[in-house]
Amino acid sequence: DRGQRMVIFLDELPWMDTPRSRFLSAFESFWNGWCSGHDNIMLIVCGSATSWILSNLSRNKGGLYGRLTCQIKLSPFTLKECEEYFDHENIEMSRYDILQTYMVFGGLPYYLSYFRKGYSFEKNTDMILFGAKPRLNDEFNRLFNAIFTNAEDCKKVIRLLATRNYGFTRDEISQATGIPFGGGLTAMLASLEESDFLMRYNPYGKGVTEHYKLTDNFCLFWIRYVDRYQREAAFMNDNCTSGIMKSWRGMAFELVCWQHINQIKRALEIGGVRTSVSAWNLKGTETSQGAQVDMVILRDDNIVNLCEMKFATAPYSIDKEEELKMIHRV
């Protein structure tokens, strides 16, 4: 220590905390007993096991309580950043295929790094996810085991959320999965939200009842297709124009829109207006027709934007039947 700034960087900190290591107490002693007495020390820690980071650092109630100076959350790429990535790697991709790539892999550079020049979106996806030896074999299970200590319960929640666009309440999640509130469900949902697997929102007109909605593209695609068809080496190439993927494309495109709310607001020229975003649905009865709005943007200037997501390969035209549906929703 010569009085200059000293940086200590510990990568993948959670993996140092093995069951018998007593690492956390030693780490607390290291910071409180030595680092905190030196104004020129910068200690940086990071890790992919989000639940460990949240429980032991961000929400620590012991010796590390209130010690964090700054937190940096590494977010996925946006669509624009994916385009810039492929340009940088000299991989020719149309915007249509970049969007499809996002709908399967999200904006995770790790997954995008497996794409190879000269292959189509379908061919790359088949090599990465399908066949006897895909590059990301068993990635769904490996991913949750790497990030969460309660991986099996987390997967139960994600599989449930994948069944309904507008999500579930916490009570519904508990009832459907069998995970009791006392079993750490609230903390688990918070960890999944922090890790960008789901989002929490208040559906319009439903008071303060919070819903949890799946927002992870990769999990949705895995649950819908990889679980069932992984051994088919050319699944994407054989089914790219078939009806088997139609419902997934609609739901996956809707997820991409939810992940790009700020960009949608800028396109609507309301980027500077304070807003809240939700979904809305009304169950039908014997005497009245139900309705659903994919995205409701409530604005502080007393205007509401109703957004309907449509994934199409050509300009989308609204026929008379569709117009009547839209009028009914309004």
Coordinates of C-alpha atoms in Angstrom, one line a residue:
D1 CA 0.0 0.0 0.0
R2 CA 1.8 3.1 -1.3
G3 CA -1.2 5.3 -0.9
Q4 CA -2.5 4.9 -4.4
R5 CA -5.8 3.4 -5.3
M6 CA -5.8 -0.4 -5.0
V7 CA -8.5 -2.4 -6.8
I8 CA -9.5 -5.9 -5.6
F9 CA -11.7 -7.8 -8.1
L10 CA -13.3 -11.1 -7.1
D11 CA -15.1 -12.9 -10.0
E12 CA -17.8 -15.5 -9.4
L13 CA -17.9 -14.8 -5.7
P14 CA -20.8 -17.2 -4.9
W15 CA -18.7 -20.3 -5.9
M16 CA -16.2 -19.5 -3.2
D17 CA -18.9 -19.9 -0.6
T18 CA -18.9 -23.7 -0.4
P19 CA -20.8 -25.4 2.4
R20 CA -17.8 -25.9 4.9
S21 CA -15.7 -22.9 3.8
R22 CA -17.0 -20.3 6.2
F23 CA -16.2 -18.0 3.4
L24 CA -18.9 -15.4 4.1
S25 CA -17.8 -14.7 7.7
A26 CA -14.2 -14.5 6.5
F27 CA -15.2 -12.1 3.7
E28 CA -17.1 -9.9 6.2
S29 CA -14.0 -9.8 8.4
F30 CA -11.8 -9.0 5.5
W31 CA -14.0 -6.0 4.6
N32 CA -14.8 -4.7 8.0
G33 CA -11.5 -5.4 9.7
W34 CA -9.1 -4.3 6.9
C35 CA -10.6 -2.8 3.7
S36 CA -12.9 -0.3 5.5
G37 CA -9.9 1.3 7.2
H38 CA -8.3 2.1 3.9
D39 CA -9.8 5.0 1.9
N40 CA -7.9 4.0 -1.2
I41 CA -9.3 0.4 -1.5
M42 CA -11.9 -0.4 -4.2
L43 CA -13.4 -3.9 -3.8
I44 CA -15.4 -5.2 -6.7
V45 CA -17.3 -8.5 -6.6
C46 CA -19.5 -10.1 -9.2
G47 CA -21.3 -13.4 -9.8
S48 CA -23.9 -15.1 -12.0
A49 CA -25.6 -16.8 -9.1
T50 CA -28.1 -14.0 -8.6
S51 CA -29.9 -15.5 -5.6
W52 CA -26.6 -15.7 -3.7
I53 CA -25.7 -12.1 -4.6
L54 CA -29.1 -10.8 -3.5
S55 CA -29.3 -12.8 -0.3
N56 CA -25.8 -12.3 1.0
L57 CA -24.8 -8.9 -0.4
S58 CA -27.7 -6.7 -1.5
R59 CA -30.0 -7.8 1.4
N60 CA -27.4 -8.8 3.9
K61 CA -28.6 -8.2 7.5
G62 CA -25.3 -9.1 9.2
G63 CA -21.8 -7.7 8.9
L64 CA -22.2 -6.5 5.3
Y65 CA -25.4 -4.6 5.9
G66 CA -25.3 -1.2 4.2
R67 CA -21.7 -1.7 2.9
L68 CA -22.5 -1.5 -0.9
T69 CA -21.5 1.7 -2.5
C70 CA -22.9 0.9 -6.0
Q71 CA -24.6 -2.0 -7.8
I72 CA -24.3 -2.6 -11.5
K73 CA -26.8 -4.9 -13.1
L74 CA -25.7 -6.4 -16.4
S75 CA -28.8 -6.3 -18.7
P76 CA -29.3 -8.3 -22.0
F77 CA -28.7 -6.6 -25.3
T78 CA -31.6 -4.7 -27.0
L79 CA -32.6 -5.5 -30.6
K80 CA -30.4 -2.6 -31.8
E81 CA -27.4 -3.9 -29.8
C82 CA -27.9 -7.4 -31.3
E83 CA -27.8 -5.8 -34.8
E84 CA -24.6 -4.0 -33.9
Y85 CA -23.2 -7.3 -32.5
F86 CA -23.9 -9.2 -35.7
D87 CA -22.4 -6.4 -37.8
H88 CA -19.3 -6.4 -35.7
E89 CA -18.9 -10.2 -36.2
N90 CA -19.6 -9.8 -39.9
I91 CA -22.6 -12.1 -39.7
E92 CA -25.2 -11.1 -42.3
M93 CA -28.7 -11.1 -40.7
S94 CA -31.8 -9.5 -41.9
R95 CA -33.8 -7.5 -39.3
Y96 CA -36.5 -10.2 -39.6
D97 CA -34.0 -12.9 -38.6
I98 CA -32.5 -10.7 -35.9
L99 CA -36.0 -10.4 -34.4
Q100 CA -36.5 -14.2 -34.7
T101 CA -33.1 -14.7 -33.0
Y102 CA -34.2 -12.4 -30.2
M103 CA -37.4 -14.3 -29.9
V104 CA -35.5 -17.6 -29.3
F105 CA -32.3 -16.5 -27.4
G106 CA -33.2 -13.1 -26.0
G107 CA -30.4 -10.5 -25.9
L108 CA -27.7 -12.7 -24.3
P109 CA -24.3 -12.3 -25.9
Y110 CA -23.2 -15.7 -24.7
Y111 CA -25.9 -17.4 -26.8
L112 CA -25.3 -15.1 -29.8
S113 CA -21.6 -16.0 -29.8
Y114 CA -22.5 -19.5 -31.0
F115 CA -23.9 -18.1 -34.3
R116 CA -21.7 -18.9 -37.3
K117 CA -21.2 -17.0 -40.6
G118 CA -22.8 -18.3 -43.7
Y119 CA -25.6 -20.1 -41.9
S120 CA -29.3 -19.1 -41.8
F121 CA -31.1 -18.3 -38.6
E122 CA -32.8 -21.7 -38.8
K123 CA -29.5 -23.6 -39.4
N124 CA -27.8 -21.8 -36.5
T125 CA -30.7 -22.5 -34.1
D126 CA -30.7 -26.2 -35.1
M127 CA -27.0 -26.5 -34.4
I128 CA -27.3 -24.7 -31.0
L129 CA -30.4 -26.3 -29.6
F130 CA -31.4 -29.4 -31.6
G131 CA -29.9 -32.7 -32.6
A132 CA -28.0 -35.5 -30.9
K133 CA -25.2 -33.1 -29.6
P134 CA -26.5 -29.5 -29.6
R135 CA -24.1 -26.8 -28.4
L136 CA -26.5 -25.9 -25.6
N137 CA -27.5 -29.4 -24.5
D138 CA -29.5 -29.3 -21.3
E139 CA -29.0 -25.6 -21.0
F140 CA -32.4 -25.0 -19.4
N141 CA -31.5 -27.1 -16.4
R142 CA -27.9 -26.0 -16.3
L143 CA -28.9 -22.4 -16.3
F144 CA -31.2 -22.6 -13.3
N145 CA -28.8 -24.9 -11.4
A146 CA -26.0 -22.3 -11.9
I147 CA -28.1 -19.3 -10.8
F148 CA -30.4 -20.5 -8.1
T149 CA -30.1 -22.7 -5.0
N150 CA -33.7 -23.7 -5.3
A151 CA -33.5 -24.5 -9.0
E152 CA -36.4 -27.0 -9.2
D153 CA -38.9 -24.7 -7.6
C154 CA -37.8 -21.9 -9.9
K155 CA -38.3 -24.1 -12.9
K156 CA -41.8 -25.0 -11.7
V157 CA -42.7 -21.3 -11.6
I158 CA -41.2 -20.6 -15.0
R159 CA -43.0 -23.5 -16.6
L160 CA -46.3 -22.3 -15.1
L161 CA -45.8 -18.7 -16.4
A162 CA -45.1 -20.0 -19.9
T163 CA -48.7 -21.2 -20.1
R164 CA -50.4 -17.7 -19.9
N165 CA -49.5 -14.4 -21.6
Y166 CA -50.7 -12.1 -19.0
G167 CA -49.3 -14.0 -16.0
F168 CA -50.5 -15.2 -12.6
T169 CA -50.9 -13.8 -9.2
R170 CA -48.8 -14.9 -6.3
D171 CA -51.7 -16.9 -4.9
E172 CA -52.3 -18.6 -8.2
I173 CA -48.5 -19.5 -8.5
S174 CA -48.6 -20.9 -5.0
Q175 CA -51.7 -23.0 -5.6
A176 CA -50.5 -24.3 -9.0
T177 CA -46.9 -25.2 -8.0
G178 CA -47.5 -26.3 -4.4
I179 CA -44.9 -23.9 -3.2
P180 CA -46.1 -22.3 0.1
F181 CA -45.6 -18.6 0.9
G182 CA -43.6 -19.7 3.9
G183 CA -41.4 -21.7 1.6
G184 CA -39.7 -18.6 0.3
L185 CA -42.0 -18.0 -2.6
T186 CA -41.7 -14.2 -2.3
A187 CA -37.9 -14.2 -2.2
M188 CA -37.9 -16.6 -5.1
L189 CA -40.1 -14.4 -7.3
A190 CA -37.9 -11.4 -6.4
S191 CA -34.8 -13.3 -7.5
L192 CA -36.4 -14.4 -10.7
E193 CA -37.5 -10.8 -11.4
E194 CA -34.0 -9.4 -10.6
S195 CA -32.6 -12.0 -13.1
D196 CA -35.0 -10.8 -15.9
F197 CA -36.9 -14.1 -16.0
L198 CA -40.2 -12.5 -15.1
M199 CA -41.7 -9.1 -14.5
R200 CA -44.2 -7.9 -11.9
Y201 CA -47.0 -5.5 -12.9
N202 CA -50.5 -4.4 -11.8
P203 CA -53.1 -5.3 -14.5
Y204 CA -55.2 -2.3 -15.4
G205 CA -58.5 -2.2 -13.5
K206 CA -57.5 -5.0 -11.1
G207 CA -56.6 -2.7 -8.1
V208 CA -53.3 -3.5 -6.3
T209 CA -53.3 -7.2 -7.3
E210 CA -49.8 -7.9 -8.7
H211 CA -49.3 -10.3 -11.6
Y212 CA -46.1 -12.1 -12.5
K213 CA -45.4 -12.4 -16.3
L214 CA -42.7 -14.5 -18.0
T215 CA -40.3 -12.2 -19.9
D216 CA -37.5 -14.7 -20.8
N217 CA -37.5 -15.6 -24.5
F218 CA -35.1 -18.5 -24.2
C219 CA -37.2 -20.3 -21.4
L220 CA -40.4 -19.9 -23.4
F221 CA -38.9 -21.4 -26.6
W222 CA -37.2 -24.2 -24.6
I223 CA -40.4 -25.2 -22.8
R224 CA -42.5 -25.0 -26.0
Y225 CA -40.1 -26.8 -28.4
V226 CA -36.7 -27.9 -27.2
D227 CA -38.2 -30.1 -24.4
R228 CA -40.3 -32.0 -26.9
Y229 CA -38.3 -31.9 -30.2
Q230 CA -34.6 -31.6 -29.2
R231 CA -33.6 -34.9 -30.9
E232 CA -34.9 -33.7 -34.3
A233 CA -31.7 -32.3 -35.8
A234 CA -33.4 -30.1 -38.4
F235 CA -36.5 -29.0 -36.3
M236 CA -36.3 -25.3 -37.1
N237 CA -35.4 -25.8 -40.8
D238 CA -38.3 -28.2 -41.2
N239 CA -40.9 -26.2 -39.3
C240 CA -40.0 -22.5 -40.0
T241 CA -43.1 -22.0 -42.2
S242 CA -45.4 -24.6 -40.5
G243 CA -48.3 -23.8 -38.2
I244 CA -46.6 -25.6 -35.3
M245 CA -44.7 -22.4 -34.4
K246 CA -47.5 -19.9 -35.0
S247 CA -48.7 -19.5 -31.4
W248 CA -45.2 -19.3 -30.1
R249 CA -44.3 -16.5 -32.6
G250 CA -47.2 -14.4 -31.4
M251 CA -46.4 -14.8 -27.7
A252 CA -42.6 -14.4 -28.2
F253 CA -43.0 -11.2 -30.2
E254 CA -45.2 -9.9 -27.5
L255 CA -42.4 -10.6 -25.0
V256 CA -39.9 -8.7 -27.2
C257 CA -42.3 -5.7 -27.2
W258 CA -42.5 -5.8 -23.4
Q259 CA -38.7 -5.9 -23.3
H260 CA -38.5 -2.8 -25.5
I261 CA -41.2 -0.5 -23.9
N262 CA -38.8 2.4 -23.8
Q263 CA -38.2 2.1 -27.5
I264 CA -41.9 1.8 -28.2
K265 CA -42.5 5.0 -26.2
R266 CA -39.9 6.9 -28.1
A267 CA -41.4 5.7 -31.4
L268 CA -44.8 7.0 -30.2
E269 CA -43.0 10.3 -29.3
I270 CA -44.0 9.9 -25.6
G271 CA -40.5 9.1 -24.3
G272 CA -40.6 12.0 -21.9
V273 CA -44.0 11.3 -20.5
R274 CA -44.2 9.4 -17.2
T275 CA -46.1 6.2 -17.7
S276 CA -47.0 2.8 -16.2
V277 CA -47.4 -0.3 -18.4
S278 CA -49.7 -3.3 -17.9
A279 CA -51.9 -5.8 -19.7
W280 CA -55.7 -6.1 -19.5
N281 CA -58.1 -8.9 -20.0
L282 CA -61.8 -9.6 -19.4
K283 CA -63.3 -13.1 -19.2
G284 CA -66.3 -13.7 -21.4
T285 CA -69.7 -14.8 -20.0
E286 CA -72.8 -16.4 -21.5
T287 CA -74.1 -12.9 -22.4
S288 CA -70.9 -11.0 -23.2
Q289 CA -67.8 -11.5 -25.2
G290 CA -64.4 -11.5 -23.5
A291 CA -61.5 -9.2 -24.5
Q292 CA -57.7 -8.8 -24.1
V293 CA -55.3 -5.9 -24.7
D294 CA -51.6 -7.0 -25.0
M295 CA -50.2 -3.8 -23.6
V296 CA -51.8 -0.8 -21.9
I297 CA -49.7 2.4 -21.5
L298 CA -51.2 4.7 -18.9
R299 CA -49.8 8.2 -19.3
D300 CA -49.6 11.0 -16.8
D301 CA -51.0 13.4 -19.4
N302 CA -54.4 11.6 -19.1
I303 CA -54.1 9.6 -22.4
V304 CA -54.0 5.8 -22.6
N305 CA -52.3 3.9 -25.4
L306 CA -53.7 0.5 -26.2
C307 CA -51.1 -1.7 -28.0
E308 CA -51.9 -4.8 -30.1
M309 CA -48.9 -6.9 -31.1
K310 CA -49.0 -8.7 -34.5
F311 CA -46.1 -10.7 -35.9
A312 CA -46.3 -10.9 -39.6
T313 CA -44.0 -11.3 -42.6
A314 CA -45.7 -8.5 -44.6
P315 CA -47.5 -5.3 -43.8
Y316 CA -50.4 -6.1 -41.6
S317 CA -53.9 -5.1 -42.9
I318 CA -56.9 -4.8 -40.7
D319 CA -60.1 -6.4 -42.1
K320 CA -63.6 -5.7 -40.9
E321 CA -63.6 -8.5 -38.4
E322 CA -60.4 -7.4 -36.8
E323 CA -61.7 -3.8 -36.7
L324 CA -64.8 -4.9 -34.8
K325 CA -62.6 -6.8 -32.3
M326 CA -60.5 -3.7 -31.8
I327 CA -63.6 -1.5 -31.2
H328 CA -64.9 -4.1 -28.7
R329 CA -61.6 -4.0 -26.8
V330 CA -61.6 -0.2 -26.6

